[in-house]
Every structure is written in C-alpha cells, then in structure tokens.
Amino acid sequence: QPEMILRNLIQSQVRNVVGSTSVDGVLTDGGILATLDGELLRTFDSKDGFALRMAEMHGYHLAIITGGRSKSIRKRFGTCGVKEEDVYLGSRDKIEDFNDFCTRHMISADEVMYFGDDIPDIPVMKACGCAVAPADAVQEAIDAAGNGATVVLIADIESDDDLTMLDADKLH
C-alpha cells in the first residue's frame, strides 16, 4: 500500500510546501523565449497557479527557489499567493535558500514538500520531508524523489482532504 503510506505521510507530517525549485521544467514546459531586450519569457499553466493559490489559502507556506532571474517570475507567483520574500530568484545554492525559508518560517526541513527536476535540486530533495519530481525530470532527481516513483498531487478543495495522491501510472 505505498500510495496510502505516502498519503498518510503528507497528511500527518508535511505542513509546508516549497512550491517549486526550478521554475523551468516544474511549473513550465521548460521552454524559454528571449525578447530583443533580453527579457526571458516562460509559459505557466493556469492550473498550477490555481493549485498554488489553493495551497496558500489552506495555510501552506509556499516558496519558489529558482536559478531564473526574470522579474516576471516574482510577479507571476505573487498572483498565486507566494510572498515576495519567499521567491528566491537567481539561486545558485538552493539548499542555502531552502534553509533560509525554513529558518524564517520556523519550520523543520522534514515538514516541507519540495518539487524538483534537475541536478541543483537534489540537495534540497534529500533534505526535505517529501521530495517530488515530474516524470520528465533528470534521472538523478527522480531517484532523489524516492524509488523512482512518480506521484501526482491533486489539491482536493471539495473534500476534507488537503492533498490526494494518485499513482501517475494509473492516470490516462
């Protein structure tokens, strides 16, 4: 019953969510467009924004930790309820920024769920309470998420459950 074990872990221990590590590839399709002025443009899925907003409305702390530096990232996640001071742009040491987030909110690393997809995310994925990687993450990040399992999290605002976990292999 790994699904039930994971679900119970989430509901009993994880009280805070680091919404994303690398914005590119976790909350976007990974593509980046560059304007003539040098601004980097990303496409965000509105459903991800809605899920982050719902998590924030249910009292979860959210953070964005990304190597990206575009002001549009801060603006986008501000509309999703992520506080300005919890958007870490230009992160070169994600574990340092992760520890700052935990310290400022007086939470332990094992209370945090962290979404990561690339090599710079792995130290945080190993330090947090629950690491999640998308199916197209680098293999090392998938391994850091635990047993190579891909999990999809769905915010269920219609029920008493904060988070419902489904095995991605069962979704079509």
XYZ file of N, CA, C and O in Angstrom:
688
model
N 0.813 -1.200 0.000
C 0.000 0.000 0.000
C 0.857 1.265 0.000
O 0.654 2.146 0.827
N 1.808 1.406 -0.943
C 2.669 2.595 -0.929
C 1.890 3.892 -1.094
O 2.256 4.904 -0.512
N 0.784 3.867 -1.853
C 0.004 5.094 -2.030
C -0.556 5.581 -0.692
O -0.510 6.754 -0.386
N -1.083 4.638 0.105
C -1.658 5.005 1.396
C -0.572 5.492 2.355
O -0.761 6.446 3.088
N 0.585 4.852 2.337
C 1.695 5.286 3.195
C 2.100 6.707 2.838
O 2.248 7.561 3.715
N 2.264 6.981 1.528
C 2.640 8.327 1.105
C 1.565 9.336 1.470
O 1.860 10.432 1.937
N 0.314 8.974 1.274
C -0.784 9.892 1.596
C -0.772 10.224 3.084
O -0.937 11.367 3.483
N -0.586 9.214 3.920
C -0.545 9.453 5.362
C 0.650 10.320 5.747
O 0.548 11.163 6.628
N 1.803 10.118 5.089
C 2.972 10.958 5.343
C 2.637 12.409 5.070
O 2.900 13.287 5.889
N 2.022 12.660 3.926
C 1.688 14.025 3.546
C 0.730 14.633 4.553
O 0.929 15.730 5.043
N -0.327 13.918 4.885
C -1.357 14.494 5.739
C -0.912 14.646 7.189
O -1.384 15.525 7.881
N 0.031 13.815 7.635
C 0.391 13.890 9.042
C 1.623 14.741 9.321
O 1.715 15.345 10.368
N 2.593 14.783 8.378
C 3.837 15.460 8.679
C 4.085 16.717 7.862
O 4.607 17.682 8.381
N 3.762 16.693 6.595
C 4.086 17.829 5.742
C 3.055 18.931 5.954
O 1.888 18.764 5.660
N 3.504 20.020 6.484
C 2.623 21.144 6.763
C 2.993 22.371 5.932
O 2.364 23.400 6.030
N 4.029 22.263 5.164
C 4.523 23.388 4.388
C 4.952 22.888 3.024
O 5.398 21.761 2.884
N 4.806 23.717 2.024
C 5.139 23.308 0.671
C 6.095 24.321 0.059
O 5.824 25.516 0.056
N 7.228 23.843 -0.407
C 8.050 24.660 -1.283
C 7.505 24.361 -2.665
O 7.622 23.251 -3.167
N 6.852 25.348 -3.243
C 6.079 25.114 -4.450
C 6.880 24.653 -5.629
O 6.397 23.865 -6.421
N 8.071 25.090 -5.776
C 8.877 24.679 -6.911
C 10.328 24.974 -6.616
O 10.643 25.810 -5.802
N 11.159 24.298 -7.312
C 12.579 24.601 -7.212
C 12.944 25.328 -8.479
O 12.954 26.522 -8.560
N 13.150 24.544 -9.491
C 13.424 25.105 -10.795
C 12.088 25.413 -11.440
O 11.316 24.515 -11.713
N 11.795 26.671 -11.610
C 10.544 27.046 -12.259
C 10.481 26.397 -13.628
O 9.479 25.814 -14.020
N 11.583 26.470 -14.356
C 11.642 25.908 -15.703
C 11.676 24.392 -15.616
O 12.610 23.811 -15.098
N 10.630 23.753 -16.092
C 10.562 22.309 -16.094
C 9.664 21.734 -15.025
O 9.230 20.594 -15.125
N 9.374 22.499 -13.975
C 8.446 22.039 -12.949
C 7.105 22.751 -13.124
O 6.062 22.119 -13.164
N 7.140 24.064 -13.230
C 5.912 24.837 -13.406
C 5.780 25.412 -14.814
O 4.899 26.216 -15.068
N 6.671 25.018 -15.704
C 6.581 25.402 -17.115
C 6.899 24.167 -17.949
O 7.279 23.125 -17.410
N 6.793 24.312 -19.246
C 7.165 23.198 -20.128
C 8.666 23.169 -20.384
O 9.154 22.339 -21.136
N 9.405 24.063 -19.778
C 10.854 24.112 -19.926
C 11.332 25.041 -21.025
O 12.513 25.350 -21.101
N 10.430 25.483 -21.890
C 10.809 26.386 -22.967
C 10.957 27.818 -22.481
O 10.244 28.255 -21.584
N 11.895 28.547 -23.063
C 12.112 29.950 -22.711
C 12.243 30.741 -24.006
O 13.002 30.371 -24.898
N 11.494 31.834 -24.090
C 11.605 32.752 -25.221
C 12.357 33.982 -24.755
O 12.129 34.471 -23.652
N 13.249 34.501 -25.594
C 14.013 35.703 -25.255
C 13.567 36.847 -26.159
O 13.491 36.683 -27.379
N 13.254 38.001 -25.546
C 12.899 39.180 -26.327
C 14.181 39.877 -26.782
O 15.278 39.577 -26.304
N 14.032 40.843 -27.677
C 15.195 41.606 -28.133
C 15.835 42.396 -27.000
O 17.022 42.700 -27.031
N 15.029 42.726 -25.972
C 15.546 43.451 -24.817
C 16.234 42.531 -23.805
O 16.729 42.999 -22.778
N 16.209 41.233 -24.068
C 16.860 40.294 -23.162
C 15.956 39.715 -22.096
O 16.406 38.916 -21.276
N 14.685 40.092 -22.070
C 13.745 39.526 -21.099
C 13.459 38.081 -21.496
O 13.258 37.764 -22.667
N 13.461 37.187 -20.518
C 13.175 35.782 -20.763
C 11.719 35.498 -20.418
O 11.283 35.794 -19.305
N 10.978 34.959 -21.358
C 9.552 34.708 -21.186
C 9.282 33.215 -21.048
O 9.865 32.402 -21.757
N 8.388 32.882 -20.115
C 8.022 31.494 -19.856
C 6.503 31.367 -19.955
O 5.782 32.324 -19.706
N 6.039 30.163 -20.248
C 4.611 29.884 -20.267
C 4.269 29.070 -19.028
O 4.815 27.989 -18.820
N 3.382 29.615 -18.209
C 2.951 28.936 -16.995
C 1.552 28.376 -17.215
O 0.721 28.998 -17.864
N 1.280 27.219 -16.641
C -0.044 26.622 -16.729
C -0.933 27.232 -15.650
O -0.555 27.264 -14.478
N -2.102 27.690 -16.037
C -3.002 28.340 -15.073
C -3.457 27.371 -13.987
O -3.734 27.786 -12.860
N -3.526 26.074 -14.292
C -3.934 25.097 -13.275
C -2.900 24.990 -12.154
O -3.260 24.802 -11.004
N -1.623 25.110 -12.506
C -0.585 25.104 -11.468
C -0.744 26.321 -10.559
O -0.621 26.220 -9.339
N -1.008 27.470 -11.171
C -1.224 28.680 -10.388
C -2.410 28.551 -9.453
O -2.358 28.961 -8.291
N -3.482 27.946 -9.953
C -4.678 27.732 -9.129
C -4.351 26.813 -7.959
O -4.755 27.081 -6.819
N -3.612 25.730 -8.226
C -3.254 24.795 -7.156
C -2.398 25.478 -6.086
O -2.612 25.274 -4.888
N -1.441 26.312 -6.514
C -0.624 27.047 -5.547
C -1.478 27.998 -4.730
O -1.309 28.123 -3.512
N -2.399 28.676 -5.383
C -3.281 29.611 -4.684
C -4.132 28.887 -3.643
O -4.317 29.355 -2.524
N -4.654 27.717 -4.015
C -5.464 26.926 -3.079
C -4.621 26.455 -1.896
O -5.085 26.484 -0.758
N -3.384 26.032 -2.164
C -2.499 25.624 -1.070
C -2.255 26.786 -0.119
O -2.322 26.632 1.101
N -2.012 27.972 -0.680
C -1.787 29.169 0.141
C -3.034 29.486 0.953
O -2.956 29.792 2.142
N -4.200 29.368 0.354
C -5.456 29.656 1.057
C -5.734 28.635 2.167
O -6.443 28.939 3.110
N -5.165 27.445 2.063
C -5.311 26.423 3.096
C -4.205 26.507 4.144
O -4.055 25.620 4.981
N -3.393 27.573 4.083
C -2.409 27.819 5.131
C -1.020 27.262 4.895
O -0.180 27.330 5.787
N -0.756 26.716 3.720
C 0.580 26.218 3.437
C 1.516 27.380 3.131
O 1.129 28.336 2.467
N 2.754 27.286 3.624
C 3.789 28.240 3.243
C 4.308 27.818 1.875
O 4.530 26.633 1.637
N 4.506 28.771 0.991
C 4.985 28.476 -0.361
C 6.267 29.232 -0.633
O 6.433 30.356 -0.162
N 7.139 28.613 -1.399
C 8.355 29.293 -1.827
C 8.686 28.857 -3.247
O 8.361 27.746 -3.658
N 9.312 29.747 -3.963
C 9.848 29.461 -5.280
C 11.357 29.652 -5.172
O 11.820 30.714 -4.774
N 12.105 28.619 -5.507
C 13.563 28.690 -5.464
C 14.054 28.344 -6.863
O 13.931 27.196 -7.292
N 14.562 29.327 -7.569
C 14.918 29.135 -8.974
C 16.201 29.856 -9.347
O 16.519 30.900 -8.778
N 16.894 29.305 -10.299
C 18.065 29.975 -10.845
C 17.685 31.105 -11.782
O 18.508 31.967 -12.094
N 16.434 31.122 -12.233
C 15.966 32.189 -13.110
C 15.992 33.539 -12.413
O 15.863 33.619 -11.190
N 16.152 34.595 -13.198
C 16.271 35.937 -12.627
C 15.192 36.900 -13.111
O 15.173 38.058 -12.733
N 14.300 36.451 -13.956
C 13.304 37.316 -14.566
C 12.304 37.857 -13.538
O 11.785 37.102 -12.708
N 12.048 39.149 -13.615
C 11.071 39.771 -12.723
C 9.674 39.188 -12.919
O 8.851 39.216 -12.023
N 9.433 38.640 -14.105
C 8.119 38.058 -14.378
C 7.846 36.851 -13.480
O 6.692 36.550 -13.187
N 8.885 36.172 -13.036
C 8.699 35.031 -12.131
C 8.119 35.522 -10.809
O 7.135 34.973 -10.296
N 8.712 36.574 -10.256
C 8.220 37.120 -8.985
C 6.777 37.610 -9.131
O 5.927 37.353 -8.289
N 6.495 38.270 -10.233
C 5.149 38.793 -10.470
C 4.139 37.652 -10.610
O 3.067 37.679 -10.015
N 4.492 36.632 -11.405
C 3.588 35.500 -11.615
C 3.243 34.810 -10.306
O 2.078 34.537 -10.013
N 4.235 34.501 -9.498
C 3.957 33.749 -8.283
C 3.388 34.624 -7.175
O 2.743 34.117 -6.264
N 3.563 35.929 -7.278
C 2.860 36.832 -6.371
C 1.357 36.726 -6.557
O 0.594 36.765 -5.591
N 0.916 36.548 -7.797
C -0.526 36.401 -8.052
C -1.057 35.061 -7.564
O -2.259 34.886 -7.423
N -0.149 34.133 -7.281
C -0.545 32.810 -6.778
C -0.495 32.744 -5.254
O -0.742 31.684 -4.671
N -0.141 33.844 -4.607
C -0.114 33.874 -3.154
C 1.259 33.661 -2.537
O 1.383 33.590 -1.316
N 2.300 33.548 -3.349
C 3.648 33.386 -2.800
C 4.163 34.769 -2.398
O 4.182 35.692 -3.212
N 4.556 34.897 -1.144
C 5.051 36.183 -0.653
C 6.347 36.556 -1.373
O 7.175 35.693 -1.675
N 6.535 37.843 -1.596
C 7.706 38.333 -2.332
C 9.015 37.837 -1.727
O 9.933 37.442 -2.448
N 9.103 37.829 -0.397
C 10.342 37.402 0.258
C 10.568 35.888 0.146
O 11.655 35.397 0.456
N 9.550 35.143 -0.303
C 9.683 33.702 -0.466
C 9.897 33.289 -1.914
O 9.811 32.105 -2.253
N 10.169 34.258 -2.785
C 10.549 33.976 -4.168
C 12.055 34.229 -4.268
O 12.503 35.363 -4.198
N 12.806 33.163 -4.379
C 14.263 33.236 -4.436
C 14.695 33.178 -5.899
O 14.702 32.105 -6.501
N 15.025 34.332 -6.463
C 15.482 34.411 -7.845
C 17.007 34.307 -7.895
O 17.696 34.711 -6.962
N 17.518 33.786 -8.990
C 18.968 33.719 -9.175
C 19.658 32.817 -8.179
O 20.833 33.006 -7.870
N 18.958 31.801 -7.689
C 19.523 30.919 -6.673
C 20.682 30.112 -7.246
O 20.543 29.412 -8.238
N 21.824 30.227 -6.619
C 22.993 29.445 -7.031
C 23.291 28.326 -6.039
O 24.103 27.457 -6.302
N 22.651 28.395 -4.874
C 22.799 27.362 -3.857
C 21.417 27.146 -3.244
O 21.035 27.805 -2.286
N 20.660 26.242 -3.834
C 19.265 26.069 -3.442
C 19.104 25.594 -2.001
O 18.154 25.971 -1.333
N 20.036 24.809 -1.499
C 19.930 24.356 -0.111
C 20.072 25.537 0.845
O 19.398 25.597 1.872
N 20.911 26.505 0.506
C 21.058 27.706 1.338
C 19.744 28.492 1.363
O 19.293 28.926 2.428
N 19.130 28.666 0.218
C 17.855 29.389 0.160
C 16.742 28.600 0.843
O 15.897 29.162 1.526
N 16.756 27.292 0.674
C 15.790 26.424 1.347
C 15.916 26.563 2.867
O 14.918 26.718 3.575
N 17.150 26.523 3.370
C 17.365 26.670 4.813
C 16.918 28.040 5.305
O 16.361 28.158 6.404
N 17.135 29.087 4.499
C 16.659 30.423 4.864
C 15.140 30.428 4.986
O 14.587 30.962 5.950
N 14.462 29.830 4.016
C 12.994 29.737 4.049
C 12.531 29.043 5.327
O 11.644 29.525 6.029
N 13.133 27.889 5.627
C 12.742 27.141 6.822
C 13.001 27.943 8.099
O 12.146 27.990 8.993
N 14.154 28.593 8.183
C 14.504 29.381 9.356
C 13.530 30.542 9.549
O 13.025 30.763 10.659
N 13.252 31.282 8.487
C 12.360 32.436 8.601
C 10.943 32.041 9.000
O 10.256 32.790 9.683
N 10.503 30.868 8.593
C 9.146 30.414 8.926
C 9.117 29.487 10.131
O 8.050 28.978 10.490
N 10.299 29.261 10.759
C 10.421 28.423 11.948
C 9.812 27.037 11.718
O 8.983 26.559 12.498
N 10.238 26.408 10.631
C 9.792 25.056 10.316
C 11.019 24.184 10.089
O 12.091 24.677 9.749
N 10.859 22.899 10.302
C 11.978 21.985 10.055
C 11.903 21.485 8.618
O 10.829 21.430 8.012
N 13.044 21.103 8.086
C 13.117 20.637 6.699
C 12.215 19.439 6.461
O 11.633 19.298 5.381
N 12.049 18.579 7.472
C 11.229 17.386 7.252
C 9.735 17.684 7.200
O 8.932 16.799 6.921
N 9.348 18.926 7.432
C 7.946 19.330 7.287
C 7.635 19.850 5.884
O 6.505 20.237 5.613
N 8.632 19.869 5.019
C 8.483 20.525 3.725
C 8.427 19.530 2.573
O 9.217 18.587 2.529
N 7.499 19.764 1.663
C 7.452 19.034 0.399
C 8.142 19.911 -0.637
O 7.902 21.115 -0.697
N 9.001 19.301 -1.437
C 9.804 20.053 -2.390
C 9.690 19.415 -3.765
O 9.826 18.205 -3.916
N 9.425 20.222 -4.776
C 9.307 19.766 -6.151
C 10.585 20.152 -6.898
O 10.919 21.325 -6.962
N 11.261 19.171 -7.470
C 12.491 19.457 -8.188
C 12.630 18.602 -9.424
O 12.063 17.509 -9.498
N 13.413 19.095 -10.392
C 13.551 18.340 -11.638
C 14.969 18.257 -12.177
O 15.186 17.637 -13.212
N 15.943 18.858 -11.493
C 17.276 18.912 -12.078
C 18.345 18.754 -10.998
O 18.060 18.762 -9.796
N 19.581 18.654 -11.424
C 20.715 18.408 -10.528
C 20.797 19.411 -9.368
O 20.996 18.995 -8.219
N 20.624 20.735 -9.598
C 20.739 21.674 -8.472
C 19.665 21.471 -7.393
O 19.813 21.964 -6.276
N 18.614 20.730 -7.701
C 17.531 20.499 -6.745
C 17.818 19.350 -5.781
O 17.192 19.248 -4.727
N 18.734 18.487 -6.123
C 18.931 17.241 -5.383
C 19.297 17.450 -3.907
O 18.732 16.770 -3.041
N 20.194 18.375 -3.537
C 20.468 18.548 -2.097
C 19.214 18.890 -1.288
O 19.031 18.375 -0.184
N 18.345 19.707 -1.842
C 17.109 20.043 -1.125
C 16.174 18.846 -1.111
O 15.529 18.563 -0.096
N 16.095 18.123 -2.214
C 15.223 16.949 -2.271
C 15.635 15.913 -1.226
O 14.779 15.234 -0.650
N 16.926 15.815 -0.955
C 17.413 14.877 0.053
C 17.189 15.394 1.478
O 17.103 14.605 2.417
N 17.091 16.709 1.638
C 16.944 17.305 2.969
C 15.488 17.429 3.421
O 15.219 17.460 4.619
N 14.557 17.495 2.484
C 13.166 17.774 2.838
C 12.428 16.520 3.290
O 12.929 15.406 3.167
N 11.222 16.703 3.778
C 10.409 15.586 4.252
C 9.788 14.768 3.146
O 9.564 13.565 3.299
N 9.487 15.386 2.025
C 8.872 14.683 0.901
C 9.306 15.355 -0.389
O 8.978 16.518 -0.624
N 10.056 14.636 -1.215
C 10.540 15.171 -2.482
C 9.703 14.608 -3.624
O 9.377 13.425 -3.634
N 9.380 15.471 -4.575
C 8.566 15.079 -5.726
C 9.265 15.542 -6.987
O 9.790 16.657 -7.043
N 9.274 14.681 -8.007
C 9.876 15.019 -9.297
C 8.867 14.727 -10.406
O 8.172 13.712 -10.350
N 8.792 15.603 -11.411
C 7.930 15.299 -12.560
C 8.530 14.157 -13.384
O 9.727 13.861 -13.285
N 7.706 13.537 -14.199
C 8.139 12.375 -14.976
C 9.296 12.687 -15.912
O 10.113 11.813 -16.194
N 9.410 13.939 -16.380
C 10.479 14.281 -17.319
C 11.703 14.891 -16.647
O 12.571 15.455 -17.303
N 11.808 14.719 -15.334
C 12.986 15.204 -14.593
C 14.202 14.365 -14.967
O 14.073 13.253 -15.492
N 15.394 14.901 -14.675
C 16.603 14.098 -14.868
C 16.526 12.899 -13.923
O 15.902 12.966 -12.855
N 17.134 11.807 -14.314
C 17.030 10.560 -13.550
C 17.490 10.736 -12.100
O 16.901 10.176 -11.174
N 18.527 11.528 -11.886
C 19.031 11.740 -10.526
C 17.983 12.394 -9.629
O 17.885 12.070 -8.449
N 17.182 13.312 -10.181
C 16.118 13.950 -9.398
C 14.983 12.964 -9.138
O 14.420 12.942 -8.041
N 14.664 12.146 -10.118
C 13.633 11.116 -9.918
C 14.073 10.158 -8.822
O 13.292 9.810 -7.930
N 15.341 9.765 -8.849
C 15.875 8.879 -7.810
C 15.824 9.546 -6.438
O 15.497 8.906 -5.438
N 16.136 10.836 -6.379
C 16.106 11.571 -5.108
C 14.686 11.694 -4.566
O 14.488 11.820 -3.360
N 13.703 11.619 -5.462
C 12.309 11.687 -5.030
C 11.876 10.391 -4.358
O 10.854 10.358 -3.689
N 12.645 9.337 -4.518
C 12.372 8.103 -3.805
C 11.913 6.969 -4.693
O 10.833 7.021 -5.262
N 12.754 5.979 -4.831
C 12.442 4.749 -5.544
C 11.999 4.969 -6.986
O 11.335 4.124 -7.557
N 12.309 6.111 -7.556
C 11.935 6.360 -8.933
C 10.439 6.487 -9.146
O 9.964 6.457 -10.274
N 9.668 6.590 -8.081
C 8.208 6.653 -8.215
C 7.773 8.044 -8.642
O 8.276 9.045 -8.155
N 6.849 8.083 -9.579
C 6.268 9.345 -9.997
C 4.919 9.478 -9.321
O 4.088 8.585 -9.384
N 4.687 10.596 -8.672
C 3.451 10.816 -7.935
C 2.822 12.105 -8.413
O 3.501 13.083 -8.670
N 1.530 12.091 -8.549
C 0.801 13.296 -8.913
C 0.017 13.745 -7.686
O -0.661 12.948 -7.045
N 0.136 15.021 -7.347
C -0.594 15.575 -6.212
C -1.741 16.412 -6.739
O -1.568 17.222 -7.629
N -2.907 16.200 -6.182
C -4.079 16.955 -6.606
C -4.690 17.612 -5.383
O -5.051 16.936 -4.425
N -4.789 18.925 -5.411
C -5.449 19.635 -4.315
C -6.937 19.368 -4.442
O -7.543 19.624 -5.477
N -7.540 18.808 -3.416
C -8.955 18.458 -3.445
C -9.698 19.426 -2.540
O -9.800 19.221 -1.345
N -10.226 20.484 -3.128
C -10.900 21.504 -2.323
C -12.359 21.153 -2.076
O -13.049 21.862 -1.368
N -12.827 20.040 -2.646
C -14.204 19.620 -2.456
C -14.375 18.722 -1.238
O -15.487 18.438 -0.837
N -13.266 18.247 -0.664
C -13.372 17.324 0.457
C -12.563 17.843 1.635
O -11.953 18.894 1.577
N -12.551 17.057 2.688
C -11.793 17.426 3.878
C -10.307 17.148 3.707
O -9.501 17.620 4.484
N -9.932 16.348 2.714
C -8.528 16.021 2.490
C -7.806 17.225 1.918
O -8.276 17.848 0.978
N -6.642 17.555 2.465
C -5.837 18.636 1.917
C -5.201 18.226 0.607
O -5.155 18.974 -0.343
N -4.665 17.016 0.566
C -3.977 16.537 -0.623
C -4.390 15.100 -0.893
O -4.524 14.306 0.021
N -4.595 14.796 -2.139
C -4.873 13.433 -2.547
C -3.720 13.001 -3.431
O -3.306 13.735 -4.306
N -3.202 11.811 -3.226
C -2.091 11.333 -4.026
C -2.557 10.180 -4.905
O -3.243 9.286 -4.447
N -2.185 10.240 -6.153
C -2.513 9.189 -7.104
C -1.251 8.718 -7.791
O -0.369 9.509 -8.084
N -1.182 7.446 -8.072
C -0.072 6.903 -8.851
C -0.245 7.374 -10.279
O -1.268 7.130 -10.906
N 0.759 8.063 -10.810
C 0.648 8.641 -12.156
C 0.439 7.572 -13.215
O -0.158 7.839 -14.253
N 0.902 6.338 -12.981
C 0.718 5.277 -13.956
C -0.758 4.908 -14.123
O -1.139 4.301 -15.125
N -1.581 5.264 -13.157
C -2.995 4.938 -13.238
C -3.805 6.044 -13.909
O -5.005 5.902 -14.085
N -3.170 7.155 -14.226
C -3.862 8.253 -14.875
C -3.687 8.156 -16.382
O -2.630 7.835 -16.865
N -4.737 8.465 -17.122
C -4.657 8.440 -18.578
C -5.176 9.734 -19.156
O -6.022 10.359 -18.668
